[in-house]
Short mmCIF file of C-alpha atoms in Angstrom, two decimals:
data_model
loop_
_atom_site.label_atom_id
_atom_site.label_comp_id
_atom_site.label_asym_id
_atom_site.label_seq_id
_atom_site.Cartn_x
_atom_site.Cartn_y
_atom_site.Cartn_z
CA UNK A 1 97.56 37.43 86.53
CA UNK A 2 97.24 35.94 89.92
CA UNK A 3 93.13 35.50 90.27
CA UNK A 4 90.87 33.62 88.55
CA UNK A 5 88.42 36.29 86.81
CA UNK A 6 92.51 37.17 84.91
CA UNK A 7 92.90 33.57 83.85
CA UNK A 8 89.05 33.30 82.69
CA UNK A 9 89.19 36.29 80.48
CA UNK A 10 92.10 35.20 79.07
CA UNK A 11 91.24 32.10 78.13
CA UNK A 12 87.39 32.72 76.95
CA UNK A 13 88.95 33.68 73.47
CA UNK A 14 89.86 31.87 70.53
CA UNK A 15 93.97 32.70 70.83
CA UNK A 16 95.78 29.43 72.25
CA UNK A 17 98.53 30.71 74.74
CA UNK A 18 100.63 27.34 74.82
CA UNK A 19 102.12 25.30 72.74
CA UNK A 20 100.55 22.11 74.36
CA UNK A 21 104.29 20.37 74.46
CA UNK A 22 104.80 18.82 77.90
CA UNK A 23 107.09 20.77 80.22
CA UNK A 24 110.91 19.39 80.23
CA UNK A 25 111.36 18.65 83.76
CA UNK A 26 107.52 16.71 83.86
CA UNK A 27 109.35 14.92 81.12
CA UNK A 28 112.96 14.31 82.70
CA UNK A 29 110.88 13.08 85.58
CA UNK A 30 108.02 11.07 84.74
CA UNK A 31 109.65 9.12 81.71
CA UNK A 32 111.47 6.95 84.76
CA UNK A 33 108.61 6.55 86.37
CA UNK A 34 106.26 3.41 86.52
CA UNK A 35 102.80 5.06 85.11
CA UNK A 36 99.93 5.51 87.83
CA UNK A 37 97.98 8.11 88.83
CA UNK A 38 98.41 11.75 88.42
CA UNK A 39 97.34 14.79 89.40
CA UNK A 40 98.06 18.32 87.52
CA UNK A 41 97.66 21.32 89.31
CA UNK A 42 97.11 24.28 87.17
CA UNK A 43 96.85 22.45 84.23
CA UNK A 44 95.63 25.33 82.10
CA UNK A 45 94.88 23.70 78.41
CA UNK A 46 96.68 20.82 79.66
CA UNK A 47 99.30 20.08 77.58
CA UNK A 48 101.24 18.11 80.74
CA UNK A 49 97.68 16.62 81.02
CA UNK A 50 97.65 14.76 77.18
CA UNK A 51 101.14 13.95 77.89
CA UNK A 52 100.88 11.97 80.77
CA UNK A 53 97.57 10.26 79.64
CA UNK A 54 99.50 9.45 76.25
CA UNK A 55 102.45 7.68 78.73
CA UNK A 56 100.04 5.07 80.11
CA UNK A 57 99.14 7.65 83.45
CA UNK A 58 95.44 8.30 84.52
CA UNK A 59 95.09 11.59 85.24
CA UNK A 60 93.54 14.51 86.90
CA UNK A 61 94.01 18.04 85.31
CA UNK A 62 93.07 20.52 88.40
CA UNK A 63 92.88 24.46 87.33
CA UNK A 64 90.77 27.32 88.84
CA UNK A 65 89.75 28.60 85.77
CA UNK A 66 86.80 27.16 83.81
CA UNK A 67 87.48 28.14 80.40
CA UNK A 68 90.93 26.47 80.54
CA UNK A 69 89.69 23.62 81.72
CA UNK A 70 87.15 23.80 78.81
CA UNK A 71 90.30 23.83 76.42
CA UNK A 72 91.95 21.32 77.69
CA UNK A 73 89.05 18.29 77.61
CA UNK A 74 88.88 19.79 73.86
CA UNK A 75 92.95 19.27 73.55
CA UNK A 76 92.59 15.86 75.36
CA UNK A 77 89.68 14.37 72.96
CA UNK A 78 91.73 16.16 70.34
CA UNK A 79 94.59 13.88 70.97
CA UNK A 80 92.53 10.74 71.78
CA UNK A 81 93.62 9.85 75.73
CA UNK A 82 89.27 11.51 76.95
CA UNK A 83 89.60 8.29 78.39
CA UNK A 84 92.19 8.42 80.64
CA UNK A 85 91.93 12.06 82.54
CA UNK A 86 88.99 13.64 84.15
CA UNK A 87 88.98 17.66 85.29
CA UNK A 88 88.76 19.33 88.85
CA UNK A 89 88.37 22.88 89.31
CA UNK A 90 90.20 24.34 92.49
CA UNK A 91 92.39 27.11 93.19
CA UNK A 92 95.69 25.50 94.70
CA UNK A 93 95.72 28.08 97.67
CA UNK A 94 92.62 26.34 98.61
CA UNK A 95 92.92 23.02 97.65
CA UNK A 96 92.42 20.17 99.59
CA UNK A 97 93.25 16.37 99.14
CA UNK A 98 89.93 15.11 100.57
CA UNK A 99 91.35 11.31 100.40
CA UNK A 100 92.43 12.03 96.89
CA UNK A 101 95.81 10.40 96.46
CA UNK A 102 98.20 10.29 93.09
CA UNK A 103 101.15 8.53 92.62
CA UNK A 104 102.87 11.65 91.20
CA UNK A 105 101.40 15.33 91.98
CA UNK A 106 102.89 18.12 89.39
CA UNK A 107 102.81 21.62 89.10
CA UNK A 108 104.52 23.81 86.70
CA UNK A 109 104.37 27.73 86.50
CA UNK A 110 102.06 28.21 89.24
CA UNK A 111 103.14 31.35 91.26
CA UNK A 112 101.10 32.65 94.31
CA UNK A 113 101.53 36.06 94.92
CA UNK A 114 103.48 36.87 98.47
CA UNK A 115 105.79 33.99 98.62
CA UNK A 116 102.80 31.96 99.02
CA UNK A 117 104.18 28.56 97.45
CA UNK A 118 105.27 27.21 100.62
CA UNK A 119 101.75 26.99 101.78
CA UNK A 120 100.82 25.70 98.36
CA UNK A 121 103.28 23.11 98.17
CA UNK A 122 102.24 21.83 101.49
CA UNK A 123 98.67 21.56 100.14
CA UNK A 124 99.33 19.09 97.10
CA UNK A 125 102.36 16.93 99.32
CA UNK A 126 98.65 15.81 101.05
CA UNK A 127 98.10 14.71 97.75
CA UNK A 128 100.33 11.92 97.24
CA UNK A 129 100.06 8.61 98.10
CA UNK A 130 102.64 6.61 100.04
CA UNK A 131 105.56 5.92 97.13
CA UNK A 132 104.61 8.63 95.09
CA UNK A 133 106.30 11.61 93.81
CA UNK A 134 105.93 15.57 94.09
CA UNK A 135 107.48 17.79 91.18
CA UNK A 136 107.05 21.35 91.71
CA UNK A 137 108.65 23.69 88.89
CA UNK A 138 108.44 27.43 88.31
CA UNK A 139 110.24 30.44 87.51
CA UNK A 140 112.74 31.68 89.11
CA UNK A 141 113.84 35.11 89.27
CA UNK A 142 116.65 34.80 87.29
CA UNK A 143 117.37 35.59 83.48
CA UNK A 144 114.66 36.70 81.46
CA UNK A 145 112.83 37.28 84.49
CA UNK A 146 114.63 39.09 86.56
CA UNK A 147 113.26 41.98 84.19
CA UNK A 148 109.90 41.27 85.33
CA UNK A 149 107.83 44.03 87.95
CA UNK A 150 108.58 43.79 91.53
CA UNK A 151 105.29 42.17 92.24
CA UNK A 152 105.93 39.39 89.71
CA UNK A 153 109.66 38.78 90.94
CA UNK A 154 107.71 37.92 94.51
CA UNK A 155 106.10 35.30 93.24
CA UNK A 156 108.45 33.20 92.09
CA UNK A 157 111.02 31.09 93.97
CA UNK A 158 113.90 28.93 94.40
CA UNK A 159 113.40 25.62 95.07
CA UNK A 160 115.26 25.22 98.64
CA UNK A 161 112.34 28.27 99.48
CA UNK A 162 110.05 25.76 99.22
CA UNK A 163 111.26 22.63 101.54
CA UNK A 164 109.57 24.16 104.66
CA UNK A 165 106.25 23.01 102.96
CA UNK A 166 107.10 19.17 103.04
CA UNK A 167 106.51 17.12 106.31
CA UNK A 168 109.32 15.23 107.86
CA UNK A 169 107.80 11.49 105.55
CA UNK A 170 109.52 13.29 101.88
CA UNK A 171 112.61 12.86 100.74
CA UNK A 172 114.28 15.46 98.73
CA UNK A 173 115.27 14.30 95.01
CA UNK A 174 115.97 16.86 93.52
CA UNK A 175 116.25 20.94 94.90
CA UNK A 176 117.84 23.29 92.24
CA UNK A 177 117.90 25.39 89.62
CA UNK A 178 117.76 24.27 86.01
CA UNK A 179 118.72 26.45 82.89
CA UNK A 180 116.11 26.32 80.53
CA UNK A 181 116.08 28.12 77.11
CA UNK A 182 113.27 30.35 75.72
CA UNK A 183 111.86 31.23 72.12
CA UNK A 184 110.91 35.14 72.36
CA UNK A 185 109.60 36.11 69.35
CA UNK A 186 112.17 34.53 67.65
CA UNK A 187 115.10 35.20 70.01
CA UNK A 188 116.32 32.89 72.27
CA UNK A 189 116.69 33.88 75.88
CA UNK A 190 118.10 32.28 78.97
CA UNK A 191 116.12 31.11 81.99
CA UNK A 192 116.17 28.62 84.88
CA UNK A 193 113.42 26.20 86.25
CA UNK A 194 112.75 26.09 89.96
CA UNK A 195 112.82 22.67 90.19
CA UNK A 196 111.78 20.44 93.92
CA UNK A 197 111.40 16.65 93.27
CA UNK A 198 110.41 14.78 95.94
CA UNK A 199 109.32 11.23 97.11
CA UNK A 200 106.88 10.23 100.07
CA UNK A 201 108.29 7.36 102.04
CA UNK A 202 105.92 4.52 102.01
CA UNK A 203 104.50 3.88 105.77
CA UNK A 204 106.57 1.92 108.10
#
């Protein structure tokens, strides 16, 4: 489930994969922050997306797959905040800030095959603005998931694997792992959260 055409065919049915409850740690995070600007990556129906608009943010939900993004402008005029996100399709091995700056980037369950989150966490730190915030969260290969294949157990993290990708202007927040419990067809199983929060020091 690492390519685009996987994510597209999933989502082109009717069968809603997510809840659309905002992640905890977005939560834990962005309720102390001031609302600004942010940006999403791999929003999928975006239910970080409606969140954030619903807290006062303006915000970008960024995705590589079409049909998600599709279901989450539906989700977001659903709930009323159209107004306050627009969409950007990009694959976050590619992705490139082109001047675009957010005062708080997010990603949540976005694993590159290969160990390749460094590279994408150094992509979206060119994201944020001077001030802002980075919040990085994903799986780790603990728990539940340390019954996953091989290949899948590769692509997820800790979240001290990924402080090569910020440059020397972040400070580190936050860099651990956070126990998270999950609903498994009605059985609750034990996980924990990847979890790198980080600030960008504003320019001397």
């Amino acid at each position: 489930m690492f390519e685009p055409s996987a994510w597209e065919e999933r989502y082109a049915g009717e069968e809603r994969f997510w809840r659309g409850n905002p992640n905890p740690q977005l939560v834990a995070v962005a309720s102390r922050l001031t609302p600004g600007t942010a940006l999403d990556v791999g929003c999928g129906e975006g239910g970080d997306v409606v969140w954030l608009a619903g807290q006062g943010w303006k915000v970008t939900g960024a995705d590589f797959s079409a049909n998600g993004l599709a279901r989450a402008a539906r989700h977001a005029a659903e709930a009323g905040v159209a107004d306050r996100v627009d969409w950007w399709q990009v694959d976050a091995r590619t992705l490139t800030a082109d001047g675009r700056s957010y005062d708080l980037v997010t990603t949540h369950y976005l694993h590159a095959p290969d160990g390749g989150m460094v590279e994408v966490t150094r992509r979206l730190t060119d994201a944020v603005a001077p001030g802002g915030h980075l919040l990085v969260v994903g799986h780790a290969p603990s728990g539940v998931f340390a019954e996953l294949s091989a290949s899948h157990r590769k692509a997820m993290f800790l979240a001290e694997e990924l402080l090569p990708g910020l440059p020397d202007d972040f400070e580190v927040l936050v860099a651990e792992q956070r126990p998270r419990e999950l609903n498994r067809e009605g059985e609750t199983v034990h996980a924990h959260d990847a979890t790198l929060f980080a600030r960008r020091k504003l320019s001397s």
